[in-house]
Coordinates of N, CA and C in Angstrom, one line a residue:
Chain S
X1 N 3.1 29.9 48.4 CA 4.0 30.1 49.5 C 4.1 28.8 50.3
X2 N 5.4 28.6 50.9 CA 5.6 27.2 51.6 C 5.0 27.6 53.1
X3 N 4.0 26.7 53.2 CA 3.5 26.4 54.8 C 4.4 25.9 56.0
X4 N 4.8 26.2 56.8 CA 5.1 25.7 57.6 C 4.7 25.8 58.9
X5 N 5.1 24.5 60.0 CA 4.9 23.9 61.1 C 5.5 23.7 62.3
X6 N 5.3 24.2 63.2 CA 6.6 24.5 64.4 C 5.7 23.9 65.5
X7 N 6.3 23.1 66.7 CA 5.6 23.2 68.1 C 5.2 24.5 68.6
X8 N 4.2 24.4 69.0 CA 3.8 25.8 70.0 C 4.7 26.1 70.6
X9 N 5.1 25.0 71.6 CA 5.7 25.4 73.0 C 6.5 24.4 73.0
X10 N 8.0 24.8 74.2 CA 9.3 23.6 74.4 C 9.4 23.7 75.6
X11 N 9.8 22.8 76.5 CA 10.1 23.2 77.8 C 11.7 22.8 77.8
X12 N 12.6 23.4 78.4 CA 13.7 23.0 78.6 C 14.8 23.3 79.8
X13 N 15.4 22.3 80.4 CA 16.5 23.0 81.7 C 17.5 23.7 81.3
X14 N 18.1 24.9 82.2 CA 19.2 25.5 81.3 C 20.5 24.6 81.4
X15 N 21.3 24.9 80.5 CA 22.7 24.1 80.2 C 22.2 22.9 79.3
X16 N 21.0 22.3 78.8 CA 20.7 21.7 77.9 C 20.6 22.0 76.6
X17 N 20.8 20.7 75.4 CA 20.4 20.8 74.1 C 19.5 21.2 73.9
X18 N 19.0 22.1 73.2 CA 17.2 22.2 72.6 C 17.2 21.9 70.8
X19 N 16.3 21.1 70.5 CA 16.2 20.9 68.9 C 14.6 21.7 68.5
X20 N 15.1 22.6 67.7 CA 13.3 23.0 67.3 C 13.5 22.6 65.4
X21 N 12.0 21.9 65.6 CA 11.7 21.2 64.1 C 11.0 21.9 63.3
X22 N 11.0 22.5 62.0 CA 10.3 23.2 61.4 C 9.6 22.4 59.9
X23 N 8.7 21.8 60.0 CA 7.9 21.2 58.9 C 8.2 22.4 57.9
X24 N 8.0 22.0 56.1 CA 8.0 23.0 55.3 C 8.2 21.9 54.0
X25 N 6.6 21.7 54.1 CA 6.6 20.5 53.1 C 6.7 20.3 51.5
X26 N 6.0 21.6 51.1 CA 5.8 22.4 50.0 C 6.9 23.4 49.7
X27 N 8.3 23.0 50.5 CA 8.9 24.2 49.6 C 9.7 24.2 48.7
X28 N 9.8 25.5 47.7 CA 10.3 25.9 46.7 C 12.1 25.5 46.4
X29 N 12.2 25.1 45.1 CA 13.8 24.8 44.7 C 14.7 26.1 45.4
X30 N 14.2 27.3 45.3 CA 15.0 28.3 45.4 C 15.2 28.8 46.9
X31 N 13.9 28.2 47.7 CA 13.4 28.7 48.8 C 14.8 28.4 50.0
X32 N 15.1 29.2 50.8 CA 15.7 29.2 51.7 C 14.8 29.3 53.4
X33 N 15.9 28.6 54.3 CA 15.3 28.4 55.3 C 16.0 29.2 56.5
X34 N 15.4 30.1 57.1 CA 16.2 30.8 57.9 C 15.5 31.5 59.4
X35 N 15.6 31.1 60.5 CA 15.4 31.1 61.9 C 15.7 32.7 62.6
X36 N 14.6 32.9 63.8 CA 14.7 34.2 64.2 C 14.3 34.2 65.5
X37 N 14.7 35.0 66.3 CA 14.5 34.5 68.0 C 13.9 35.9 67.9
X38 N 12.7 35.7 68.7 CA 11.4 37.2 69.2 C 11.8 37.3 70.9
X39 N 12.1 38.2 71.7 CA 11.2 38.7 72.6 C 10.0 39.0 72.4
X40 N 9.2 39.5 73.7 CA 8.1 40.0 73.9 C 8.7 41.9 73.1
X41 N 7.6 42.4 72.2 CA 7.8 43.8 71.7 C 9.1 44.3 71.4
X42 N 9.7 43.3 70.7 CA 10.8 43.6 70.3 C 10.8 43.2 68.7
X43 N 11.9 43.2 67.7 CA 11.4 42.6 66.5 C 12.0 41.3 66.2
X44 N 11.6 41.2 65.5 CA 12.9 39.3 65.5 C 14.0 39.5 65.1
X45 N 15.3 38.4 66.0 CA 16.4 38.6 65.9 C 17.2 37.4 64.9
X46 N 18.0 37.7 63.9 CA 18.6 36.5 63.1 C 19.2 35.8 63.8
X47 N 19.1 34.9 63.6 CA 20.0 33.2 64.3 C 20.6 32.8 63.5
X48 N 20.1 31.8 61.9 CA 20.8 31.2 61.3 C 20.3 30.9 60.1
X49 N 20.9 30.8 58.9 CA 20.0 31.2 57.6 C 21.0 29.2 57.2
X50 N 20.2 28.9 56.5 CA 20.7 27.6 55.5 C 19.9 27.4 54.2
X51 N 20.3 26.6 53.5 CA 19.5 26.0 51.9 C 19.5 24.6 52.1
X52 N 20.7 23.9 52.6 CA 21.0 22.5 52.4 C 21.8 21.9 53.4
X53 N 22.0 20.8 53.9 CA 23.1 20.2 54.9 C 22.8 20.8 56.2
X54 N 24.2 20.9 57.0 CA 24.4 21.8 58.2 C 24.8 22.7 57.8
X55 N 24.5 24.1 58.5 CA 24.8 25.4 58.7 C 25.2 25.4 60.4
X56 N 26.3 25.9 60.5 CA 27.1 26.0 62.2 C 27.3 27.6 62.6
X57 N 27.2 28.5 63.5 CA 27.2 29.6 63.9 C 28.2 29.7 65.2
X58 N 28.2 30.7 65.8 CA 28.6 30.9 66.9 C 27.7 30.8 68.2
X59 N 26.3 30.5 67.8 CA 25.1 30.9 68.6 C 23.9 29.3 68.1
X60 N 24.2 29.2 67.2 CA 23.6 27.9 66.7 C 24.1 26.5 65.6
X61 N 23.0 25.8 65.7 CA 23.3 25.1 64.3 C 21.9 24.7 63.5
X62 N 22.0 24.1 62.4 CA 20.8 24.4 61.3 C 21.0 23.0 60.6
X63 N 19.9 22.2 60.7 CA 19.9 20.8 60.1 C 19.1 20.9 59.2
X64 N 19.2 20.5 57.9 CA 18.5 20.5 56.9 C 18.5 19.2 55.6
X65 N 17.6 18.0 56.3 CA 17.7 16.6 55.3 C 17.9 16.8 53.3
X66 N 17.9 16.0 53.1 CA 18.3 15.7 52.1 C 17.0 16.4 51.1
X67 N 15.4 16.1 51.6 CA 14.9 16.5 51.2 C 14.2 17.6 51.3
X68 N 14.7 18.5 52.2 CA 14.5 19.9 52.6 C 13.0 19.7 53.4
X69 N 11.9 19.2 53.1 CA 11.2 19.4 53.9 C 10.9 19.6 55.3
X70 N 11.8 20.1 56.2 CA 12.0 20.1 57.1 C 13.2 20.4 57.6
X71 N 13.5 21.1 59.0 CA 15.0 21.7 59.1 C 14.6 21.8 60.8
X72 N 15.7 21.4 61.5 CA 15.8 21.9 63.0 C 16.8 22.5 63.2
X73 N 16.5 23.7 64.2 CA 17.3 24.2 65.0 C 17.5 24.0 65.8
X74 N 19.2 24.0 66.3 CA 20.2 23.4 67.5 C 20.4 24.3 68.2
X75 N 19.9 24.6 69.3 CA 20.8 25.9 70.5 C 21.5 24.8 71.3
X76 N 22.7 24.7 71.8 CA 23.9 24.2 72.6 C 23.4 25.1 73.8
X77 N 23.5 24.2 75.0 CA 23.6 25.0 75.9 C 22.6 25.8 76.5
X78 N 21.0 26.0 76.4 CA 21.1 27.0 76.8 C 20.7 27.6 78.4
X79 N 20.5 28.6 78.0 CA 20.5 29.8 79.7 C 18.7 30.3 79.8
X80 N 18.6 31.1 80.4 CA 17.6 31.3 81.3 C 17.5 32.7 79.6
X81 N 18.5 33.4 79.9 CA 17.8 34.2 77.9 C 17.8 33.9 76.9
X82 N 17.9 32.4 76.6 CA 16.9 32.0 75.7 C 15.6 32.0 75.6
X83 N 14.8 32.1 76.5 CA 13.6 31.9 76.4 C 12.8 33.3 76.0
X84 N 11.9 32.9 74.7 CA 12.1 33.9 73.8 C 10.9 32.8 72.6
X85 N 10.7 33.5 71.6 CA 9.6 32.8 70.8 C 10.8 32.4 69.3
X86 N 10.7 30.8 68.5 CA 11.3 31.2 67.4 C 10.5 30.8 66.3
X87 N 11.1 31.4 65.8 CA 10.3 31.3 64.1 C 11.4 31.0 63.2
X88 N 10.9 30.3 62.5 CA 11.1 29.7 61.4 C 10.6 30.7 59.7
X89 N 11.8 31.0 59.0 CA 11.2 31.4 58.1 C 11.4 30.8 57.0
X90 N 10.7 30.6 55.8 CA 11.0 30.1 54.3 C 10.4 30.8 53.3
X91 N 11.4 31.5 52.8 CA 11.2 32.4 51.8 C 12.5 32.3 50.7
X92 N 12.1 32.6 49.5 CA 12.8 32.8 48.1 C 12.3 33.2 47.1
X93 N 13.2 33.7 46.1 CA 13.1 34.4 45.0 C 12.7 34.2 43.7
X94 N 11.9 34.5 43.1 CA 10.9 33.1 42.3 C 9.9 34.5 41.0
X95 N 10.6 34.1 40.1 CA 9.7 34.8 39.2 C 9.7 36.8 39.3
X96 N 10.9 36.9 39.7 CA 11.1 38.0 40.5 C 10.4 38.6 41.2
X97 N 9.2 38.2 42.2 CA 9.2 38.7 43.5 C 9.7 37.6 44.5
X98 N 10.0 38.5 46.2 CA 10.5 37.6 47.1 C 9.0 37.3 47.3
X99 N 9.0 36.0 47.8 CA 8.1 35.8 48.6 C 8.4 34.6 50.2
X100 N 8.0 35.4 51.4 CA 8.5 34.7 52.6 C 7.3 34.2 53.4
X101 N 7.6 33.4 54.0 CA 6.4 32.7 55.4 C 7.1 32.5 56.5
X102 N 6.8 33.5 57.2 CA 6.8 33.3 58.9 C 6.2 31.7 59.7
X103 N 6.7 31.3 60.3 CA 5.8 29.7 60.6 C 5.3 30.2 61.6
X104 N 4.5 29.4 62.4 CA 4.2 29.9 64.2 C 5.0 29.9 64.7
X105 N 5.8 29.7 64.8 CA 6.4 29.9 65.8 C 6.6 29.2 66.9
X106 N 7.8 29.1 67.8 CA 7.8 28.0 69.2 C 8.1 28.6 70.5
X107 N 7.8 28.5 71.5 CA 7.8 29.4 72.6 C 9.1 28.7 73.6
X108 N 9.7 28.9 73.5 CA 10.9 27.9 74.2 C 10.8 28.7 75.9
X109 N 10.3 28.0 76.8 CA 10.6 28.4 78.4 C 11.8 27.3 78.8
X110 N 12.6 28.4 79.4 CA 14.1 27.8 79.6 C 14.0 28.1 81.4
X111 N 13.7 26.7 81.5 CA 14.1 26.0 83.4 C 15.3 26.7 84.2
X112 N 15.1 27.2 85.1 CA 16.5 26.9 86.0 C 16.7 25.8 86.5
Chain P
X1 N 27.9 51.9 63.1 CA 26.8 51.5 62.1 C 25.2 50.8 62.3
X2 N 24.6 52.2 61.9 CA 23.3 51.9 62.7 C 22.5 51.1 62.4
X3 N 21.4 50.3 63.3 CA 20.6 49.2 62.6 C 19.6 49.9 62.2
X4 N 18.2 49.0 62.1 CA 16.9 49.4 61.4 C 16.4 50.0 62.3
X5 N 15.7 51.1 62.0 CA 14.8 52.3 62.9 C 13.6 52.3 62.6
X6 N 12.6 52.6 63.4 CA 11.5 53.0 63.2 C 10.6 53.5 63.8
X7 N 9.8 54.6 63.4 CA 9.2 55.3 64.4 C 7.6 55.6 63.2
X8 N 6.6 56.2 64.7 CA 6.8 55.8 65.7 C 6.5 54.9 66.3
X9 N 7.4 54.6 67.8 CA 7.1 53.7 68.5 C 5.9 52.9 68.9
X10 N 4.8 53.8 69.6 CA 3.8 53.6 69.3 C 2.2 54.5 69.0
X11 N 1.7 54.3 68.1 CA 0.1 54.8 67.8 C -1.0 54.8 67.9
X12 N -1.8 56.1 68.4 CA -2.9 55.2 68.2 C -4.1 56.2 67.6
X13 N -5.0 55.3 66.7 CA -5.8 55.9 65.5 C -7.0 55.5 66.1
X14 N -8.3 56.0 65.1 CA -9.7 55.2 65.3 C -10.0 54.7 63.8
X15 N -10.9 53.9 63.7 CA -11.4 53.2 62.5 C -11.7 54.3 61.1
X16 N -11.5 53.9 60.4 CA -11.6 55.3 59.2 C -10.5 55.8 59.2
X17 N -9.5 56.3 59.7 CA -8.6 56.6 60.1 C -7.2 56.3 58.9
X18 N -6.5 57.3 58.9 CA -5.0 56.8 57.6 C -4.0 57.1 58.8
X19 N -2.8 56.5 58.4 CA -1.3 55.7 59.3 C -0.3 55.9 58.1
X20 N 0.6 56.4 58.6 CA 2.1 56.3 57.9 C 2.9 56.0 58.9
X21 N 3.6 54.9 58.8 CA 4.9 54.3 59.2 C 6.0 54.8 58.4
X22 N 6.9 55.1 59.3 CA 8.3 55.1 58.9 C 9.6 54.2 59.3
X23 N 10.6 53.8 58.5 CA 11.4 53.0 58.5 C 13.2 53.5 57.9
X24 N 13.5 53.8 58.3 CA 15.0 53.8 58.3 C 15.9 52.3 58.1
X25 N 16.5 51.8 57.0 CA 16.9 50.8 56.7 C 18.5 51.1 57.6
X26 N 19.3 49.8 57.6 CA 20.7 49.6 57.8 C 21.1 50.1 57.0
X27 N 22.3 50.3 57.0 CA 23.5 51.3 56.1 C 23.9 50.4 54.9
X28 N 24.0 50.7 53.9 CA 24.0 49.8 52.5 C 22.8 48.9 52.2
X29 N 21.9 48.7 52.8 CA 21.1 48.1 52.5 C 20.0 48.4 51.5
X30 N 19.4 47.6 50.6 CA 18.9 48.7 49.3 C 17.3 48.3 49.4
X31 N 17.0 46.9 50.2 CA 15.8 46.6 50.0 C 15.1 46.5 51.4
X32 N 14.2 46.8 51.6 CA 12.6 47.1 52.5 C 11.8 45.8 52.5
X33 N 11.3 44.8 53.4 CA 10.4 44.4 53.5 C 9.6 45.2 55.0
X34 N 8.1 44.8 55.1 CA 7.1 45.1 56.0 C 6.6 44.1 56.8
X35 N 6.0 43.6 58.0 CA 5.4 42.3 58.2 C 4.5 43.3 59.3
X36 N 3.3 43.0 59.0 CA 2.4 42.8 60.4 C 2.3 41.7 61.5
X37 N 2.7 42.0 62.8 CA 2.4 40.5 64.3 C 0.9 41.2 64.3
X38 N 0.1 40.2 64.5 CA -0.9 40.8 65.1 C -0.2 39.8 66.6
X39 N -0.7 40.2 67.8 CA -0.7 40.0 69.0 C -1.0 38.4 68.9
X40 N 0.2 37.6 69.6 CA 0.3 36.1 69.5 C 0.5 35.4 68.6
X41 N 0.5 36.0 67.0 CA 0.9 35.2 66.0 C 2.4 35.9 65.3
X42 N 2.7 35.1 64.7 CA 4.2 35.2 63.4 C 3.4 36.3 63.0
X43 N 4.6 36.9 62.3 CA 4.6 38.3 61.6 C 4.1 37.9 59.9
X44 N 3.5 38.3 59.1 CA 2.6 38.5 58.2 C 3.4 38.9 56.9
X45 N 3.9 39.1 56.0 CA 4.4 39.7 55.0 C 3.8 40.2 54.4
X46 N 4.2 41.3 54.3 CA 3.1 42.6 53.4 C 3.2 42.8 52.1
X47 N 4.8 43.7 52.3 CA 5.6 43.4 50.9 C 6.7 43.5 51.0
X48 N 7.8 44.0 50.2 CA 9.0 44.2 50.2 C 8.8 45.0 48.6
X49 N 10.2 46.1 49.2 CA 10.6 47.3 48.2 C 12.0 47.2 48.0
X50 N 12.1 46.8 46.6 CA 13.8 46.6 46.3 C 14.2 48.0 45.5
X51 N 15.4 48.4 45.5 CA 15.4 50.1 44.8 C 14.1 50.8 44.5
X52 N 13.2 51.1 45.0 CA 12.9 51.7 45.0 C 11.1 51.8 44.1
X53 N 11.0 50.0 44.3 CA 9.7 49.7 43.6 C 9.3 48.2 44.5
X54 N 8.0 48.0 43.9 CA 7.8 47.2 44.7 C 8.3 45.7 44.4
X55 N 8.7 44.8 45.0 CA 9.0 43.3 44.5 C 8.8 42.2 45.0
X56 N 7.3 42.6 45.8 CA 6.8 41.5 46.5 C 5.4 42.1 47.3
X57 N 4.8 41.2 47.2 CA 3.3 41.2 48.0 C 2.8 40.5 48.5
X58 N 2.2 40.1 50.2 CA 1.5 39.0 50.6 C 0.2 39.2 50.5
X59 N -0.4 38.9 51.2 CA -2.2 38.8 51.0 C -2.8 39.8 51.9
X60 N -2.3 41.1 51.2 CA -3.4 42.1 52.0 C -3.7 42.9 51.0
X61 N -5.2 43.8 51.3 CA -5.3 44.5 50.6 C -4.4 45.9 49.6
X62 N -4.9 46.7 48.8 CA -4.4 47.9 48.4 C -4.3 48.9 49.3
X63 N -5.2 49.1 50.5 CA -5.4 49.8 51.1 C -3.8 50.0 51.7
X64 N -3.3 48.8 52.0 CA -2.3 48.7 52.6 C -1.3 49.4 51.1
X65 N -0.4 50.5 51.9 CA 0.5 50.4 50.5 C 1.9 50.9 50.8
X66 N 3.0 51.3 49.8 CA 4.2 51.7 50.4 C 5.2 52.1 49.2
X67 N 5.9 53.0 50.0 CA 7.0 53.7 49.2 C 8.4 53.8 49.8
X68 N 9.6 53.3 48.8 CA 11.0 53.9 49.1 C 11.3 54.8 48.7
X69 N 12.3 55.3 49.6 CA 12.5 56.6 48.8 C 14.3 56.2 48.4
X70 N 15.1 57.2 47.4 CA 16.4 57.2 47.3 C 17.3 56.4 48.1
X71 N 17.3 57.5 49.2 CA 17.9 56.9 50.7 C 17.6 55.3 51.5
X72 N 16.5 54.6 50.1 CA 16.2 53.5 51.0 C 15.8 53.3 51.9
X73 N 15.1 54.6 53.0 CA 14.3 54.5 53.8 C 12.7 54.4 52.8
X74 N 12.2 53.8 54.0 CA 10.3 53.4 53.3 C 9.5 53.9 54.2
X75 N 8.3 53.5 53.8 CA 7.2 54.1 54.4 C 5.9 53.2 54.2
X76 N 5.0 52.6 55.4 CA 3.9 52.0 55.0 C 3.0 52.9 55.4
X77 N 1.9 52.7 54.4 CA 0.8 53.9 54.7 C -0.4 52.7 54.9
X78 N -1.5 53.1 55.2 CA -2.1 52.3 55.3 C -3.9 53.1 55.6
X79 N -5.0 53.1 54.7 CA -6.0 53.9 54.6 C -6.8 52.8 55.3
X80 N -8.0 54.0 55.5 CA -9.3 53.1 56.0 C -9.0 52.3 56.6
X81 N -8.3 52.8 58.4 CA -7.9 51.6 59.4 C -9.1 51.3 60.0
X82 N -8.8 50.0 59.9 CA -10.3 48.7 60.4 C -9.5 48.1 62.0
X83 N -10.5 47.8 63.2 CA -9.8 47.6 64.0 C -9.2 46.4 64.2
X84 N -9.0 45.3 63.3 CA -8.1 44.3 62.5 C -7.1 44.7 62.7
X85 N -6.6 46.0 62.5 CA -5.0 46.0 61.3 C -4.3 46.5 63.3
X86 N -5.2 46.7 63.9 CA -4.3 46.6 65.7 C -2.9 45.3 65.6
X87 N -1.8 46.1 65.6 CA -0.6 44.8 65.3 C 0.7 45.8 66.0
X88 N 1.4 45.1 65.6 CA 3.3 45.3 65.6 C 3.8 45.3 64.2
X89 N 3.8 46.5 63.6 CA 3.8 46.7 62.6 C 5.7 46.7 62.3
X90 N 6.6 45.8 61.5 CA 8.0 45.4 61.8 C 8.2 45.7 60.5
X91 N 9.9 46.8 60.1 CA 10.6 46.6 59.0 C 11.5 45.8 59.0
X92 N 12.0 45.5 57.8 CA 13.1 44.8 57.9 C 13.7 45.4 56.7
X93 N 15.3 45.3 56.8 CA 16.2 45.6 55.6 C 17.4 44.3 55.8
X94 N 17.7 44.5 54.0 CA 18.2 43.7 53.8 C 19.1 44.5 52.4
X95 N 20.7 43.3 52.5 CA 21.6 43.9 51.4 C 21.2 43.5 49.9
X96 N 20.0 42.7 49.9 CA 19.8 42.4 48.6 C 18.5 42.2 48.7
X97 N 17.5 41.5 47.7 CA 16.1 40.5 47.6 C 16.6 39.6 48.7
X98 N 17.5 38.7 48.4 CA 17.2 37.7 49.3 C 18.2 37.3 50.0
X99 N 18.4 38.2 50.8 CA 20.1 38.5 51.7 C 18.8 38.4 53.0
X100 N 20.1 38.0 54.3 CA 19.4 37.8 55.3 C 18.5 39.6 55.5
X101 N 17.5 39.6 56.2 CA 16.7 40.5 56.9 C 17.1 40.3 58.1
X102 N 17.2 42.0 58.5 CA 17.7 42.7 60.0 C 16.4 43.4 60.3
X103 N 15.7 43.1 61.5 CA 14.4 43.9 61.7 C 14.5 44.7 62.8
X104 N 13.9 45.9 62.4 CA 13.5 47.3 63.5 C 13.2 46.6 64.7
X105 N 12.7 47.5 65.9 CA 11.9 46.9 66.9 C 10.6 47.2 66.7
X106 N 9.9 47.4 65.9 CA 8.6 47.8 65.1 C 7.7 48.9 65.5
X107 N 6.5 49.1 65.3 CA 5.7 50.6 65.6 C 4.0 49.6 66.3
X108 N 4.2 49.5 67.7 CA 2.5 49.2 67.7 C 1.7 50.1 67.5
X109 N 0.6 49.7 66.7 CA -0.5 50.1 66.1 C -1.7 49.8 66.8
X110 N -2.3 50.8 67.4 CA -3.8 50.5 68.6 C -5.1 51.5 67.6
X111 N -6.1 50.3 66.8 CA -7.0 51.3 66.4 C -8.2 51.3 66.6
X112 N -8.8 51.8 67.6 CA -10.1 52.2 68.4 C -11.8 52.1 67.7

């Protein structure tokens, strides 16, 4: 399974850029890279799935180099409900089972 | 068109103890994964159930185990609770193996 590496924690003012970096050094040809925003006791929410290049959303964007080892996520803008935990996931389809990894996760506190 | 369900919301067992979770998938959706949060960490991958068998396994025991049924709704059971397996126990469904995952708001699990 691919390992991955996320900052604990981000501090940010609202109406700013935030970039979260997800290490994933070990991963698979097939493996996809795909991001999830947590509340507290809630379950994780989809943001943005990619394999390669940029990925653009309505809500985000998804950087992914050349060598895949690594991918950040772009929130534009944000507000006071962003602040929320994200995760990073990398999982794919390999020998016919899935297999996925949750990373740690990043704790984004969004400033007034 | 309803999202992922799950009940119940929350439990609570003592050590020795057996647990069935229930999981209601999205509408069309054919495949089931599981993840355990334990409290402060990323969610855990159990397994995942595509039509109706299993097609995926992370690093837990047997004890841990699970069934779909027809309807694509699942079920984690889980024997011999140790006070370890205390988590946020999260489904997720998805339109395929490796289509994005839509997750429940999960079942906490408190085991005494």
């Amino acid at each position: 399974l691919a390992k991955t590496t996320q900052p604990i924690s981000m501090d940010s003012y609202e109406g700013q850029e935030v970039n979260i970096t997800c290490s994933h050094n070990n991963i698979a040809t097939n493996d996809y890279i795909t991001w999830y925003q947590q509340f507290p006791s809630q379950g994780p929410r989809f943001i943005i799935q990619g394999y390669k290049t940029k990925v653009t959303n309505e809500v985000a964007s998804l950087f992914i180099p050349a060598d895949r080892k690594s991918s950040t996520l772009s929130l534009p803008r944000v507000s006071l409900s962003d602040t929320a935990v994200y995760y990073c996931l990398v999982g794919g389809f390999s020998g016919g089972y899935q297999k996925v990894t949750f990373g740690t996760g990043t704790k984004l506190q969004v400033i007034p | 068109e309803t999202g992922v369900t799950q009940s119940p919301t929350h439990l609570i067992k003592t050590r020795g103890q057996q647990v069935t979770l229930r999981c209601s998938s999205q509408s069309g959706h054919n495949t089931v994964s599981w993840y355990q949060q334990a409290l402060g960490q990323g969610p855990q991958f159990i397994f995942q159930y595509y039509r109706e068998e299993e097609n995926g396994r992370g690093n837990f025991p047997p004890r841990f185990s699970g069934l779909q049924f027809p309807n694509y709704s699942s079920e984690l059971n889980v024997n011999a609770l140790e006070l370890d397996d205390s988590a946020l126990y999260l489904c997720a469904s998805s339109l395929d193996r490796v289509e994005t995952q839509y997750f429940g708001p999960g079942t906490r699990l408190l085991v005494l």
